[in-house]
Coordinates of C-alpha atoms and ligand atoms in Angstrom, one line a residue:
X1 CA 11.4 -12.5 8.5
X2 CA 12.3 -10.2 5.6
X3 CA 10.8 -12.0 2.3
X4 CA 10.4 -11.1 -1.1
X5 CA 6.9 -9.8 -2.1
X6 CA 6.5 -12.7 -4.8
X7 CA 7.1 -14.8 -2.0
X8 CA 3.7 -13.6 -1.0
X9 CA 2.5 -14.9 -4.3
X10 CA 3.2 -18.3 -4.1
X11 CA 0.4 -19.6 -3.2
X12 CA -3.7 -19.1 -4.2
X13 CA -4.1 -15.7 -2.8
X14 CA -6.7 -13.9 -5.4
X15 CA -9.9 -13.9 -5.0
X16 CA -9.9 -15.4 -1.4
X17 CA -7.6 -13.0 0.2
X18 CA -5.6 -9.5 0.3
X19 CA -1.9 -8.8 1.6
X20 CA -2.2 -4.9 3.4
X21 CA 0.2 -2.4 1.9
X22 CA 0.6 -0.3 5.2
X23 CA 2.4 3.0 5.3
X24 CA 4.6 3.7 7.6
X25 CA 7.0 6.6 8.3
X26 CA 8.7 6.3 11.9
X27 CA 10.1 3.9 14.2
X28 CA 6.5 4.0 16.7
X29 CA 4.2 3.2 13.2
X30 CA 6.6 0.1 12.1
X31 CA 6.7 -1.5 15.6
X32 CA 2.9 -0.9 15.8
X33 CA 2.5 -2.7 12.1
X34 CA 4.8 -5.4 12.5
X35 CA 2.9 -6.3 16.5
X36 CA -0.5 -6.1 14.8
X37 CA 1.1 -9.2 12.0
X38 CA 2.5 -10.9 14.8
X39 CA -0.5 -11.1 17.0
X40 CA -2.5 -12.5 13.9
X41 CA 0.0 -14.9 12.6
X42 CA 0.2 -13.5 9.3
X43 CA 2.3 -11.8 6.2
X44 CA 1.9 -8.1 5.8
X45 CA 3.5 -5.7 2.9
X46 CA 5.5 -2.2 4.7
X47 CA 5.7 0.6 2.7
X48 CA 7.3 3.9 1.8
X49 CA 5.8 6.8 0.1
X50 CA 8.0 9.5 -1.3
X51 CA 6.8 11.7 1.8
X52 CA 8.3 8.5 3.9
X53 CA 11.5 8.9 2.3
X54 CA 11.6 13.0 2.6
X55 CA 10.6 13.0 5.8
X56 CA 13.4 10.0 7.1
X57 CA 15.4 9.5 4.7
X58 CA 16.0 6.5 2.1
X59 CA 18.3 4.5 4.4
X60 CA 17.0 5.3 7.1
X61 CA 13.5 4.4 6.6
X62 CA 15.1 1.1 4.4
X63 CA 17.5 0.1 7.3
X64 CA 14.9 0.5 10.5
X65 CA 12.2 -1.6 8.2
X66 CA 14.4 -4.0 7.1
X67 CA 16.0 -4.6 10.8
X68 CA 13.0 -5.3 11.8
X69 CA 11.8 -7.6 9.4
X70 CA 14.8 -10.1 9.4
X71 CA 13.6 -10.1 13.3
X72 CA 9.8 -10.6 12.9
X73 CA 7.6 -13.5 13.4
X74 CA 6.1 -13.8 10.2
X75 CA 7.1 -13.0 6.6
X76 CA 7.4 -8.9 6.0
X77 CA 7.5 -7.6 2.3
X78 CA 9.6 -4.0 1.5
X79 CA 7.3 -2.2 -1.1
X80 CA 8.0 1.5 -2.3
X81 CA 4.9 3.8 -2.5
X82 CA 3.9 6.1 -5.2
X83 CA 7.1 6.9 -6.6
X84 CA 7.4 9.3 -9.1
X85 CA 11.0 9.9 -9.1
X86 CA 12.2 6.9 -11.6
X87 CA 16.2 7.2 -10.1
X88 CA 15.1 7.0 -6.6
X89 CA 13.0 3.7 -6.9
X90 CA 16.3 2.6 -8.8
X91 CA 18.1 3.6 -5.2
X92 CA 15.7 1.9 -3.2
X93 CA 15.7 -1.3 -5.5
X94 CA 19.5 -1.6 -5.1
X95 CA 19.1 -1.0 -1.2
X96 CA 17.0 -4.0 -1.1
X97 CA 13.2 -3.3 -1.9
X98 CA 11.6 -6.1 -3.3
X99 CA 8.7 -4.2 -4.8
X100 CA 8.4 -0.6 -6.2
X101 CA 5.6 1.2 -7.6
X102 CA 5.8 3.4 -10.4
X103 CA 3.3 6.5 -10.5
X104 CA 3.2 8.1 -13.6
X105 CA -0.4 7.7 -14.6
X106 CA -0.4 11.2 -14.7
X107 CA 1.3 11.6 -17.8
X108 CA 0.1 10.1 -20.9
X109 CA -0.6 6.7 -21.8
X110 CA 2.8 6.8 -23.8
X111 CA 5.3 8.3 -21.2
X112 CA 3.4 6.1 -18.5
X113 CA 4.5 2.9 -20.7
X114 CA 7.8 4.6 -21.0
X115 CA 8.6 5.5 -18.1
X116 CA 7.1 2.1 -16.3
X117 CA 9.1 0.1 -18.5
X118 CA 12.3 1.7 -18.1
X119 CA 12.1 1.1 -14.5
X120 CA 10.4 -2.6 -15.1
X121 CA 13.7 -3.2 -16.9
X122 CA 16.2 -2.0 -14.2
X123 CA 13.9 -4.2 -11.5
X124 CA 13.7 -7.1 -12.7
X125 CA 17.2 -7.2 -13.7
X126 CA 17.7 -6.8 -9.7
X127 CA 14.7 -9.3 -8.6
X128 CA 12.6 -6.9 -7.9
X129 CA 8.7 -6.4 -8.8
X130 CA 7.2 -3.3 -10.3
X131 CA 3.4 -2.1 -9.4
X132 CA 2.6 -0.2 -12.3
X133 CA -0.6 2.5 -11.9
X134 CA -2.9 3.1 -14.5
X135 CA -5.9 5.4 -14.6
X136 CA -5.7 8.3 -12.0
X137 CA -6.0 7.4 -8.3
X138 CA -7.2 10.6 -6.6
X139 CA -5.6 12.7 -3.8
X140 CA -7.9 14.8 -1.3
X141 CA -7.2 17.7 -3.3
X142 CA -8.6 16.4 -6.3
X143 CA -12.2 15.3 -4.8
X144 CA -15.0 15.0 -7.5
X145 CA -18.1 14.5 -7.7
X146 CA -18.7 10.4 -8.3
X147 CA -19.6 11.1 -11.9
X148 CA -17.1 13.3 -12.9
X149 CA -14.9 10.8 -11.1
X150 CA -15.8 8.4 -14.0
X151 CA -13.3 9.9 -16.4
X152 CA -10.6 9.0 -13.9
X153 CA -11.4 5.6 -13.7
X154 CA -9.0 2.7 -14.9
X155 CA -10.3 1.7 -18.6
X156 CA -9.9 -1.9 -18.7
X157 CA -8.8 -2.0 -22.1
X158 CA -6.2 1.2 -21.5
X159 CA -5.2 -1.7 -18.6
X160 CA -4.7 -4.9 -20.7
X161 CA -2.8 -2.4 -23.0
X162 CA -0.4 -1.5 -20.6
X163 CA 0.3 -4.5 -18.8
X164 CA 1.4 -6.2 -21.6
X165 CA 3.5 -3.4 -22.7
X166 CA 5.0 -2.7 -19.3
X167 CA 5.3 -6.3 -18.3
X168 CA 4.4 -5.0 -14.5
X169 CA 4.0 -7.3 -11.8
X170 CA 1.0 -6.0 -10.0
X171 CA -1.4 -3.0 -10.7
X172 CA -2.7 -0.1 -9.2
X173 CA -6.0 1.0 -10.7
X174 CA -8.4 4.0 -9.9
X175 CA -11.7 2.4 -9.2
X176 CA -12.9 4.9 -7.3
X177 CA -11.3 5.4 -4.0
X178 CA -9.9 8.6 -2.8
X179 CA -6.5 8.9 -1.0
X180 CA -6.7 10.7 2.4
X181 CA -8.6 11.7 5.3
X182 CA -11.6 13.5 3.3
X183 CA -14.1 10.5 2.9
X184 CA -13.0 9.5 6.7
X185 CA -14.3 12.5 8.1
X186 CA -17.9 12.2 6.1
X187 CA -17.4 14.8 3.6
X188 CA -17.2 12.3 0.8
X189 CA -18.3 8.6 0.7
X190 CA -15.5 6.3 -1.0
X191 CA -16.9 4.6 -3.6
X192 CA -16.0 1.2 -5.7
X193 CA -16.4 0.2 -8.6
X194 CA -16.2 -3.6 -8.0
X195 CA -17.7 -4.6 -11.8
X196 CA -14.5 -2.6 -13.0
X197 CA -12.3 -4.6 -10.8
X198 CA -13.2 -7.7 -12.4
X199 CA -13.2 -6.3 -15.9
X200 CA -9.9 -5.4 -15.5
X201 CA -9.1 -8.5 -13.8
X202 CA -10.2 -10.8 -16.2
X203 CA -7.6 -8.9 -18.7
X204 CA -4.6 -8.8 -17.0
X205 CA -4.6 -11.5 -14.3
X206 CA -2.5 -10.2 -12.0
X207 CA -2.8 -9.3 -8.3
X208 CA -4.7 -5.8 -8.4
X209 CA -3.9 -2.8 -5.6
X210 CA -6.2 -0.7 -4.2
X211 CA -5.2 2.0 -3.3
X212 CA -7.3 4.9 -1.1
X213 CA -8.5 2.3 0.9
X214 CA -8.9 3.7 4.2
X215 CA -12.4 3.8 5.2
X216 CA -14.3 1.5 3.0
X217 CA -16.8 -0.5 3.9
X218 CA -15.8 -4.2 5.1
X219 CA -18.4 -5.7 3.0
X220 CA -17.3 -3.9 0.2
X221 CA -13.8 -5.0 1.0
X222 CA -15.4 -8.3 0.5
X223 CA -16.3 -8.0 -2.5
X224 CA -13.0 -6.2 -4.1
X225 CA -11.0 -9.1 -2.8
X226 CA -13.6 -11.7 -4.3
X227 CA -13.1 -10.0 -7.6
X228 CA -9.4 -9.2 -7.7
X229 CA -7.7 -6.8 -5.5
X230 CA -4.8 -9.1 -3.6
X231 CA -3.5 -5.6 -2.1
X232 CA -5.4 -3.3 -0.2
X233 CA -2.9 0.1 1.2
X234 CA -3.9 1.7 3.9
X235 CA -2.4 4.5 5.8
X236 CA -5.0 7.5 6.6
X237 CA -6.7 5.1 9.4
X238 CA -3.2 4.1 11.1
X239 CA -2.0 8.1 10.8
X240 CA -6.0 8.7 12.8
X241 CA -5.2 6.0 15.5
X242 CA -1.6 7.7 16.0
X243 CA -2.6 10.9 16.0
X244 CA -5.7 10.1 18.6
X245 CA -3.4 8.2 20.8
X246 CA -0.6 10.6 21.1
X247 CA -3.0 13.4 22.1
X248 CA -4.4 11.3 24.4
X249 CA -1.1 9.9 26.1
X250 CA -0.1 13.5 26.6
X251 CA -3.5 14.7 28.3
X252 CA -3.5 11.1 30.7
X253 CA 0.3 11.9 31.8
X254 CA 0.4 15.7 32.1
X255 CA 3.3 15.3 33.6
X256 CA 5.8 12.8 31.4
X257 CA 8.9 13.7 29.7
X258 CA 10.0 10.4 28.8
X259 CA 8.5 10.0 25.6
X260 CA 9.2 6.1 25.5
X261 CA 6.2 6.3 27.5
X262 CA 4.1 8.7 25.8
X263 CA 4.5 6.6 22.8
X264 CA 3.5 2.9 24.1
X265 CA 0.0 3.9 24.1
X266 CA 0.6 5.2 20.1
X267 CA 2.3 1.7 18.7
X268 CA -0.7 -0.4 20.9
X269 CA -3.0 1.8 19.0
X270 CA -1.3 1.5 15.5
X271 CA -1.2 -2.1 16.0
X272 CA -5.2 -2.4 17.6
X273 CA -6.5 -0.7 14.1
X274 CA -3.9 -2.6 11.6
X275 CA -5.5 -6.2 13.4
X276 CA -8.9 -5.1 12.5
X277 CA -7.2 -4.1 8.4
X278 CA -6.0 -7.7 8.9
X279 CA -9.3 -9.0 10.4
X280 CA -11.0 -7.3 7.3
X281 CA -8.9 -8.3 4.6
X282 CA -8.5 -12.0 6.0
X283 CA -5.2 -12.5 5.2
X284 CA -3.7 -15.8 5.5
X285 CA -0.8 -17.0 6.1
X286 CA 1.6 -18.9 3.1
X287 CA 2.2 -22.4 4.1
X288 CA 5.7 -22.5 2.2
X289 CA 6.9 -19.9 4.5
X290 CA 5.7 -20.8 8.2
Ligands
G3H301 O1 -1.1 7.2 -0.9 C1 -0.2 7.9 -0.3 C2 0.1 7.6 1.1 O2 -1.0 7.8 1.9 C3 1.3 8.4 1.4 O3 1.0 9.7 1.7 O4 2.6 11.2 0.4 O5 1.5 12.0 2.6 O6 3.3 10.2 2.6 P1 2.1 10.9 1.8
13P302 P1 -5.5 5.9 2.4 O1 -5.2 7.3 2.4 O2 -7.0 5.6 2.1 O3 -5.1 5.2 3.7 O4 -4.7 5.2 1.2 C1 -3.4 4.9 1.4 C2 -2.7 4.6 0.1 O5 -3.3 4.4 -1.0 C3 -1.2 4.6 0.1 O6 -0.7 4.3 -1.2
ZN303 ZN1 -2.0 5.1 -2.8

């Protein structure tokens, strides 16, 4: 069923348990997603980057997601990813997102607060929630050494500030993870900072993302959750499983052209590594909505 992300919210969720923000940005990766939630029983959050929409389309990626919600088994949340165009999360708020997440942490703290409230304004006027990001979440291209990382890091205070400026409904912080494949492949370890998670916790109470969260360690999963996060996205480790399946499919039927069949293998594989996400994170299902 297609629910609202507060929905989600409803019930005692932080500090025992974490929603997965998965990415997805084709037909084969949402069928996967949505089998792996359905074979566990439990509410998952789909998501959009910008790339998403590029790639598909707004309405495209909007409509096939949203189809398949209303059909699913078990509560599905629409969340924008890492928008940076203000007008489009507008477009993708009226469409019928219940969640959008503004990333301008780039800029300063001032046109961050700006900018985040500006579209804060315009989504709650619609329903919808805002994920706000403060401090900078790194991409692949901007890997650092851990200590020079520190500057990047979300200042709990910088956090507090902006919260209560903003009026956000759930943050995205930099505490440490990396976006991307690099510290999948062993050329960087992910690292977090689970002290900061609770410092910034303890100031803003409000469900906490992490972002980048591909590849870290279950037991340090643990320990996020236990302290905060209530959203964990992942997408480098479902784009690894695709990716491995596919080639595989094509090198076990040499001779297939029906690519219905070269992608079953693909969504069984999308859905076998979002379970274990699931497994990890322990989500649990809402009561008020099953
Ligand atoms: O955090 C970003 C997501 O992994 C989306 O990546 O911009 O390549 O679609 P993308
Ligand atoms: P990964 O690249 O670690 O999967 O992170 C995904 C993410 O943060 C999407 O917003
Ligand atoms: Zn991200």
């Amino acid at each position: 069923m297609l629910t609202h992300i507060k929905e989600l919210f409803q019930g005692d969720v932080v500090g025992k348990f974490a929603y997965p923000a998965f990415n997805t940005i084709n037909l084969e990766t949402t069928l996967g997603i949505i089998a792996a939630a359905e074979e566990v029983g439990v509410p998952i959050i789909l998501e959009t980057s910008e790339g998403a929409i590029k790639y598909a389309g707004l309405t495209t990626m909007f409509e096939m997601m949203a189809t398949l919600a209303v059909k699913a088994k078990v509560p599905i949340a629409l969340h924008m990813d890492h928008g940076k165009d203000v007008e489009q999360l507008k477009q993708g708020i009226e469409l019928g997102y219940s969640s959008a997440m503004i990333d301008h942490s780039q800029s300063t703290f001032e046109d961050n607060v700006r900018d985040t409230k500006e579209l804060v304004e315009f989504a709650h006027a619609e329903g919808a929630w805002v994920q706000g990001e403060i401090g900078k979440i790194r991409g692949t291209e901007d890997w650092v050494s851990v200590s020079e990382a520190g500057a990047l890091l979300t200042d709990p205070e910088e956090a507090e500030l902006y919260v209560e400026a903003t009026k956000v409904d759930t943050l995205a912080c930099s505490f440490g993870t990396v976006h991307g494949i690099i510290k999948m492949n062993g050329e960087a370890e992910a690292h977090v900072d689970v002290n900061r998670i609770k410092e910034v916790y303890d100031r803003v109470k409000l469900p906490l993302v992490l972002h980048g969260a591909s590849g870290v360690p279950e037991e340090v999963i643990a320990q996020a959750i236990a302290n905060g996060i209530a959203i964990i996205n992942i997408d480098t480790e479902l784009r690894i499983a695709y990716s491995k399946a596919l080639r595989q499919s094509l090198l076990d039927q040499p001779q297939e052209v029906d690519p219905r069949k070269i992608m079953k293998p693909v969504i069984e594989a999308v859905k076998n590594a979002a379970i274990i996400k699931l497994k990890q994170f322990k989500t649990q299902k809402i009561v008020s909505l099953n």
